[in-house]
Tab-separated table of C-alpha atoms and ligand atoms in Angstrom:
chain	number	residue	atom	x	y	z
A	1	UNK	CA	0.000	0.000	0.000
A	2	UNK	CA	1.632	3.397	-0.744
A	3	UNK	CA	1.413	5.769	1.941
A	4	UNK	CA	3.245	8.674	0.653
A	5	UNK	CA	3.352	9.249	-3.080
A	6	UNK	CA	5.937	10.219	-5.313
A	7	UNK	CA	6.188	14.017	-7.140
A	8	UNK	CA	8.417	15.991	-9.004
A	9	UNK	CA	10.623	17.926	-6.467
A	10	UNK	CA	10.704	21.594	-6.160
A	11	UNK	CA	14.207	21.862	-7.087
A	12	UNK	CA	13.302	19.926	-10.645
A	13	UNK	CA	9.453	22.300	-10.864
A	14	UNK	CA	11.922	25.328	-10.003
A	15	UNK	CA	14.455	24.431	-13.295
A	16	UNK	CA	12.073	23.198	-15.417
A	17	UNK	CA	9.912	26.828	-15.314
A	18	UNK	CA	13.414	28.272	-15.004
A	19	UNK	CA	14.565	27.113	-18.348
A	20	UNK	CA	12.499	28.785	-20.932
A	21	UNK	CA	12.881	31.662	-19.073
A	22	UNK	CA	16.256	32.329	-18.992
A	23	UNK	CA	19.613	31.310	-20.072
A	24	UNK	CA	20.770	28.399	-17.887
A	25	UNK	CA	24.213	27.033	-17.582
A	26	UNK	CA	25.632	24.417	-19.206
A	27	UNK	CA	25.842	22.419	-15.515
A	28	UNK	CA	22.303	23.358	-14.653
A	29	UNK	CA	21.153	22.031	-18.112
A	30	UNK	CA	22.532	19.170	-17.165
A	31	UNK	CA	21.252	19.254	-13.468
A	32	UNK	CA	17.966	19.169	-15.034
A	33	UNK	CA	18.009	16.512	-17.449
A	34	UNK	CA	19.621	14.156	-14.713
A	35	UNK	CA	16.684	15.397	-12.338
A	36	UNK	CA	14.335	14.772	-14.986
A	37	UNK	CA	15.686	11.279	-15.548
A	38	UNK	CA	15.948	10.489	-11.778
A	39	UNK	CA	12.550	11.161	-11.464
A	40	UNK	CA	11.464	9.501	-14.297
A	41	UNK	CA	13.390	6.304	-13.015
A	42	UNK	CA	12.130	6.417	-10.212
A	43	UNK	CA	7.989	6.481	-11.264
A	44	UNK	CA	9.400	3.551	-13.676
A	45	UNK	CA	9.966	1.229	-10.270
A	46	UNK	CA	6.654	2.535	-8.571
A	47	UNK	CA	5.199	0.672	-11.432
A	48	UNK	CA	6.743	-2.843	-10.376
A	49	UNK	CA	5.579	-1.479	-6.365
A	50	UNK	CA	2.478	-1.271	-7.222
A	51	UNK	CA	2.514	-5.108	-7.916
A	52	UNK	CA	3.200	-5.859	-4.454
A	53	UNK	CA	0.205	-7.728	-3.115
A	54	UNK	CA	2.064	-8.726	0.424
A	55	UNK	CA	0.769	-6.200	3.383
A	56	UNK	CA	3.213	-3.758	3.612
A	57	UNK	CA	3.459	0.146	3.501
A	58	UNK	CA	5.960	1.746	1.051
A	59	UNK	CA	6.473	5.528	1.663
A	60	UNK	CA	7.993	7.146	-1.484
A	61	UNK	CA	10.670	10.125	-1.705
A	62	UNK	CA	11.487	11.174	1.837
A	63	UNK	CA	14.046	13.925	3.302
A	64	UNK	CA	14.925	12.700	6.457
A	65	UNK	CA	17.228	14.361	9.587
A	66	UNK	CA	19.300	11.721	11.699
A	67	UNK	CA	21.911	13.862	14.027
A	68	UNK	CA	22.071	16.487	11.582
A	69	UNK	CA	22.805	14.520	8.320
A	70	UNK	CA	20.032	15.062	5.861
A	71	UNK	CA	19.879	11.727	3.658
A	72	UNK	CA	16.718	11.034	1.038
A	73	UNK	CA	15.061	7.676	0.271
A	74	UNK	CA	13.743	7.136	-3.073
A	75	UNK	CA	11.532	3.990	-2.028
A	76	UNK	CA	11.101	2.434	1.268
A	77	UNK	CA	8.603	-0.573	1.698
A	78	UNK	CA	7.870	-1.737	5.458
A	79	UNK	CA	7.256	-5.531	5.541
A	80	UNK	CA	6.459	-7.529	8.625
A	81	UNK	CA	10.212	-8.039	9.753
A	82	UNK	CA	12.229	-6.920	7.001
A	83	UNK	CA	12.409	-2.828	6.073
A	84	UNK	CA	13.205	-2.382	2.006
A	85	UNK	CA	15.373	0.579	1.051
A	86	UNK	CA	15.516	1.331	-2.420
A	87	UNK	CA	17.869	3.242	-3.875
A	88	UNK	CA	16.792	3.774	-7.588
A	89	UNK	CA	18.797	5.357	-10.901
A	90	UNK	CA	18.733	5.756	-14.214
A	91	UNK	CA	21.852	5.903	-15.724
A	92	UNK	CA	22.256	5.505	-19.337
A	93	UNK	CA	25.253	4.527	-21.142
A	94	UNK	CA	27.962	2.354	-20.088
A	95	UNK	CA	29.310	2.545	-16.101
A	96	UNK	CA	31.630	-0.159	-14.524
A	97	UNK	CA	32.483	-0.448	-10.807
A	98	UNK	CA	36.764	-0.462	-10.695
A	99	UNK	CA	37.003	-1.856	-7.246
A	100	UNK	CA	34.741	0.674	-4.845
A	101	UNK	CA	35.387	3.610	-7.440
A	102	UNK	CA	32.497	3.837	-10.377
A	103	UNK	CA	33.864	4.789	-13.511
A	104	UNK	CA	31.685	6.135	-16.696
A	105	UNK	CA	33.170	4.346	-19.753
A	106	UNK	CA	35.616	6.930	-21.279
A	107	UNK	CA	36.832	6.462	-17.272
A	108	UNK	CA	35.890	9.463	-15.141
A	109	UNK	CA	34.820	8.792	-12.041
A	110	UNK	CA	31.635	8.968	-10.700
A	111	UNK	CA	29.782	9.066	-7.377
A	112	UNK	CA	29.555	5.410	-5.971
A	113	UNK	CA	25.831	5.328	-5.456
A	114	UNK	CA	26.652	2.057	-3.461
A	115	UNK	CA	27.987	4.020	-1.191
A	116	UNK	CA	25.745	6.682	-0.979
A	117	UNK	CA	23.318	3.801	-0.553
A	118	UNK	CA	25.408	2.606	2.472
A	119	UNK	CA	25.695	5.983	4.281
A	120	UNK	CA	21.835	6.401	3.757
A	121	UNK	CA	20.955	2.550	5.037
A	122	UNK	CA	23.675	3.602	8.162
A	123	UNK	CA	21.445	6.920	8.606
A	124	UNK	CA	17.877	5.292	8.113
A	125	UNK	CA	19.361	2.294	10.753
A	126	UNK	CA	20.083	5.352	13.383
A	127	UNK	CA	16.783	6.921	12.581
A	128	UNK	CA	14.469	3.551	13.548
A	129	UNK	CA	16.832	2.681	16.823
A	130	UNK	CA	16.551	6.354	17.860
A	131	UNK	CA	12.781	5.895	17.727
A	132	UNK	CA	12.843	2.839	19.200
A	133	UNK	CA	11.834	0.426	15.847
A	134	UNK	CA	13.641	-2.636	15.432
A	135	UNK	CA	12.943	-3.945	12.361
A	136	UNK	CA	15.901	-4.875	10.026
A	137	UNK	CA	16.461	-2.819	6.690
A	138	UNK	CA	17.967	-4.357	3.906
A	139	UNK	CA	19.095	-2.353	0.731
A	140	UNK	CA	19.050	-2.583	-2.552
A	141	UNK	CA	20.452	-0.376	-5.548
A	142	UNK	CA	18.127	-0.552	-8.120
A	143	UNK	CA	18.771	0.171	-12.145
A	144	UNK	CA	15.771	0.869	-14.136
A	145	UNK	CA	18.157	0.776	-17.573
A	146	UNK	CA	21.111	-1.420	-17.775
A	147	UNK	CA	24.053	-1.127	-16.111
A	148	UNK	CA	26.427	-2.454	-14.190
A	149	UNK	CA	26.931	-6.040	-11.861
A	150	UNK	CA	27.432	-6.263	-8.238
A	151	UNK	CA	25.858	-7.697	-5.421
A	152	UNK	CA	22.682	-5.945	-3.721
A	153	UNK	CA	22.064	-4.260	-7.654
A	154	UNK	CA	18.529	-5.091	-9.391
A	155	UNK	CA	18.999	-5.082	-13.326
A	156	UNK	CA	15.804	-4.402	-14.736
A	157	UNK	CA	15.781	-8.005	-16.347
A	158	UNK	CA	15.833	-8.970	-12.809
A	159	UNK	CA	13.305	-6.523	-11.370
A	160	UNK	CA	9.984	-8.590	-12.304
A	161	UNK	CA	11.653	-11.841	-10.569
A	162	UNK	CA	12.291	-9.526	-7.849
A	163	UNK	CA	8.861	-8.075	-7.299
A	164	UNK	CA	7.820	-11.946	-7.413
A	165	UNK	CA	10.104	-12.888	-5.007
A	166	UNK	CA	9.008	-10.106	-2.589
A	167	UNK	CA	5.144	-11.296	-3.044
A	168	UNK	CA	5.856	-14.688	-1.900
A	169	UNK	CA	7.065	-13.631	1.638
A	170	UNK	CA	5.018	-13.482	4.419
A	171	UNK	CA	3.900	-10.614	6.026
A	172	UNK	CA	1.329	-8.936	8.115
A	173	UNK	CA	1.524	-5.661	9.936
A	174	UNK	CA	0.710	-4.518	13.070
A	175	UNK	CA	0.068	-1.357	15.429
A	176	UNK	CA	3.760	-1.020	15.503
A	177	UNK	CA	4.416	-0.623	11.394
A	178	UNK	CA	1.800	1.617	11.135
A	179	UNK	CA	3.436	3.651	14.253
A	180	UNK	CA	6.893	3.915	12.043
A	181	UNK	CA	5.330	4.528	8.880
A	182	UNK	CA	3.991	7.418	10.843
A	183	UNK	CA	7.080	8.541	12.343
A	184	UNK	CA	8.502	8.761	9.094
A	185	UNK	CA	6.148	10.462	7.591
A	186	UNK	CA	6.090	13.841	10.083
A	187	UNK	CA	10.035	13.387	10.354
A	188	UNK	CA	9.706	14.285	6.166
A	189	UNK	CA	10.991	17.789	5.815
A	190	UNK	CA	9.890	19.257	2.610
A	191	UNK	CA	12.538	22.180	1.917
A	192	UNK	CA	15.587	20.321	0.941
A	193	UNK	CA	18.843	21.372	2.122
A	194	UNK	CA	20.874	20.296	-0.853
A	195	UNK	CA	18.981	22.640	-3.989
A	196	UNK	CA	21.149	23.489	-6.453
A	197	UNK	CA	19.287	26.080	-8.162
A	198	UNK	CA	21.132	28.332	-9.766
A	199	UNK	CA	20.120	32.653	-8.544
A	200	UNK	CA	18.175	34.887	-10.432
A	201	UNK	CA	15.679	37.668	-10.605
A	202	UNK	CA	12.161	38.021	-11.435
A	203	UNK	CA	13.576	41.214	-14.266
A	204	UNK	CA	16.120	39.003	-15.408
A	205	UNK	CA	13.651	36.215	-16.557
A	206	UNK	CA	11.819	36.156	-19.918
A	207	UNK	CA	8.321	37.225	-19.795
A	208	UNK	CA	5.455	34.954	-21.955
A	209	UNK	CA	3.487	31.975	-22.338
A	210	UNK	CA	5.849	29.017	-22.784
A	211	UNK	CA	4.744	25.820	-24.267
A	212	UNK	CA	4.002	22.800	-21.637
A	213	UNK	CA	5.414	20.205	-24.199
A	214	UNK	CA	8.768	21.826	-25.937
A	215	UNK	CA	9.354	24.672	-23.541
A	216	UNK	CA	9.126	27.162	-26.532
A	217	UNK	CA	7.044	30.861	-26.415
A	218	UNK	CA	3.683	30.770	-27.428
A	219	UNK	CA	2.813	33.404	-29.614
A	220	UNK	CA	-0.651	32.099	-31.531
A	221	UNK	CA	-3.187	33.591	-29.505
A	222	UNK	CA	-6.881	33.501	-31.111
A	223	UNK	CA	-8.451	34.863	-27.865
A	224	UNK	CA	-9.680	31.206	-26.595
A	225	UNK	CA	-6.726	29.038	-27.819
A	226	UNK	CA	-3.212	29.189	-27.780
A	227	UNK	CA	-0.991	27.478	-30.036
A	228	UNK	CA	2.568	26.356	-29.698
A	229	UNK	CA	3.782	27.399	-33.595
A	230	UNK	CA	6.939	24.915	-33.137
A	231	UNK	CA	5.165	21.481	-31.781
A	232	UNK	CA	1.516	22.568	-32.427
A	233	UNK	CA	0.328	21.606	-29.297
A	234	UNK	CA	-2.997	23.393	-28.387
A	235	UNK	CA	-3.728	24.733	-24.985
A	236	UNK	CA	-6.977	27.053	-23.666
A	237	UNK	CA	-6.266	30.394	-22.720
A	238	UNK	CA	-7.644	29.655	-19.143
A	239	UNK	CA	-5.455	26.516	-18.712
A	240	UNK	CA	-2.581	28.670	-19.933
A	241	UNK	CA	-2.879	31.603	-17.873
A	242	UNK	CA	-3.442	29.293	-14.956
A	243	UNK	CA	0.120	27.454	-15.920
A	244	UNK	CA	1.933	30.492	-15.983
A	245	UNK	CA	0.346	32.152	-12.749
A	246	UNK	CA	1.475	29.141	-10.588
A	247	UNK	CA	4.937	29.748	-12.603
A	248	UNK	CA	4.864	32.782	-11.306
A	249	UNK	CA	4.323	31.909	-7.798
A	250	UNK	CA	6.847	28.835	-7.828
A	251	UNK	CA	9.904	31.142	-9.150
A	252	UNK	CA	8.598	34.873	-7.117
A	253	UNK	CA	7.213	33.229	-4.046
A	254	UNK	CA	7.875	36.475	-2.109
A	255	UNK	CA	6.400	38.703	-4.812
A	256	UNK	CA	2.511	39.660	-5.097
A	257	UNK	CA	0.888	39.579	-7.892
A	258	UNK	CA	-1.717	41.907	-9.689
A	259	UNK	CA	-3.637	42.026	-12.776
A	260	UNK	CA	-1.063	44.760	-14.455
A	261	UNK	CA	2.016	42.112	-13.027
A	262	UNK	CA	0.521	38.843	-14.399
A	263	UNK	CA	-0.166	40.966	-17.706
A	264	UNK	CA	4.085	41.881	-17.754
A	265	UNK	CA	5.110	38.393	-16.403
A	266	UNK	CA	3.041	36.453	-19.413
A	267	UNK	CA	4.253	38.995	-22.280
A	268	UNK	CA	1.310	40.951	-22.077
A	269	UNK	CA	-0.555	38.218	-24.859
A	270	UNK	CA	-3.455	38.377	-22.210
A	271	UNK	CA	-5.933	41.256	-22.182
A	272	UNK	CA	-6.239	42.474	-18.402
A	273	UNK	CA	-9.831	41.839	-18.691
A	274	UNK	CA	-9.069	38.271	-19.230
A	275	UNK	CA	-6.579	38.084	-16.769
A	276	UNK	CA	-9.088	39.741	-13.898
A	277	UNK	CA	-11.715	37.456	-14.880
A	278	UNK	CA	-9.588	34.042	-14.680
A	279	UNK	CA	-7.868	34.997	-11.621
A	280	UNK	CA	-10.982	36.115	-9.503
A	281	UNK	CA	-12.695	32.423	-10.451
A	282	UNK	CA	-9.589	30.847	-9.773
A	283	UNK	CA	-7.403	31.938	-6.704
A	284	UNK	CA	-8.416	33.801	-3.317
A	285	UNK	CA	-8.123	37.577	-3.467
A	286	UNK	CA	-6.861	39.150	-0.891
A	287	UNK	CA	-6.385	42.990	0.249
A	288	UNK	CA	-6.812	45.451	-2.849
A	289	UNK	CA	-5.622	44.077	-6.635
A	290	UNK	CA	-3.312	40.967	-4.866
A	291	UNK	CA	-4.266	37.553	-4.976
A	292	UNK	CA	-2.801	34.301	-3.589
A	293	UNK	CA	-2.668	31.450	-5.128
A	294	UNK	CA	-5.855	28.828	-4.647
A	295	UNK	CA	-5.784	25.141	-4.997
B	301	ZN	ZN1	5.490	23.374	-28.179
């Protein structure tokens, strides 16, 4: 049963509104697309958790604290006696472990995420016996595209065995899973320590409609659809406005907004009477001409 869901991290909403908008870096282009790719990974193995049919509670994507070390779990499934922490990547291309060093295949080195799965099992371990929980954890790296062999490491050729393997354990749960599920789940911290996001200001970042599907301005405006003119994807003008409002608030969460701002900040393609209209039907108003967002 999942008890805490997966979603795309601030960090990766932050870069990928960022990126139409201005002129990243090289590194932060590349920041992004590994995000991207992490997360995609990682909804790739939810699928194969969902086939769990064993009782157990899997809480997805959590920040964690343990004696001030922050340390993130991608996956972790509580079982009767055994704890599952998953560890899950998506790396493309070729990688090869040299000894405990991980090498990409033209031989730079890269981060050993076996050990970054060891210091987060060490962390997690510290975390239940602090609490009091003693059930055992056992960790597992997890590869959603090939790559490369060593013990504890899930291929995806070997993740549907896995997930079979899992099901034919025993387990039911009681008061006390439910109590550490629990304690994990108001432990979760929500602003991450480690963002990476590179500085800017609201002037500095371009103003418009950008397209949901290539990231491109949108600049075919009939008055009830837009248009994307490079991957001719179609999107209403309420639907649009809506997008770029909660932009807005994701990248300027100090700054208020008002009809004359969310005219400037989507290129001014909007007519103000549009923009009142959609924003009084759609988010709380508050004091004269400012609204905050509504959900
Ligand atoms: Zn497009």
């Amino acid at each position: 049963m999942f008890i805490k869901n997966r979603s795309e991290s601030e960090e990766l909403r932050v870069l990928k509104a960022l990126n139409p908008r201005m002129t990243l870096e090289e590194k932060d282009k590349q920041y992004l697309t590994n995000l991207t790719k992490g997360f995609e990974g990682e909804v790739m193995f939810d699928g194969y958790l969902k086939r769990i049919v064993i009782q157990s509670l899997i809480l997805n994507d959590l920040l964690l604290e343990q004696h001030h070390s922050h340390f993130q779990i991608d996956s972790l499934m509580i079982t009767q006696s055994l704890s599952y922490l998953f560890e899950v990547k998506n790396f493309e291309g070729e990688y090869y472990f040299d000894g405990d060093t991980f090498r990409k295949f033209n031989g730079t080195e890269v981060k050993n995420p076996l050990l970054q799965l060891e210091r987060n099992l060490s962390l997690l371990r510290q975390f239940f016996n602090y609490f009091g929980f003693n059930i055992s954890i056992e960790p597992y790296l997890v590869f959603v595209n090939p790559a490369p062999l060593n013990r504890r490491i899930i291929l995806p050729t070997n993740l549907n065995r896995f997930i079979h393997q899992l099901n034919s354990n025993k387990s039911t749960l009681n008061n006390q899973h439910s109590k550490l599920s629990d304690k994990l789940l108001s432990s979760h911290l929500t602003k991450s320590p480690f963002t990476k996001v590179p500085k800017y200001e609201y002037s500095q970042l371009r103003k418009g409609v950008f397209c949901h599907s290539c990231g491109k301005v949108m600049e075919e405006y009939s008055g009830r659809v837009f248009m994307c003119n490079n991957c001719s994807v179609k999107e209403n003008t309420k639907s649009a406005l809506i997008r770029s409002v909660k932009e807005f608030n994701l990248l300027n969460p100090l700054e208020k907004m008002s009809t004359n701002i969310v005219y400037e900040w989507c290129g001014g393609v909007f007519p103000k009477k549009t923009i009142r209209q959609v924003m009084k039907e759609n988010f709380i108003t508050s004091g004269y001409g400012q609204w905050s967002y509504y959900e």
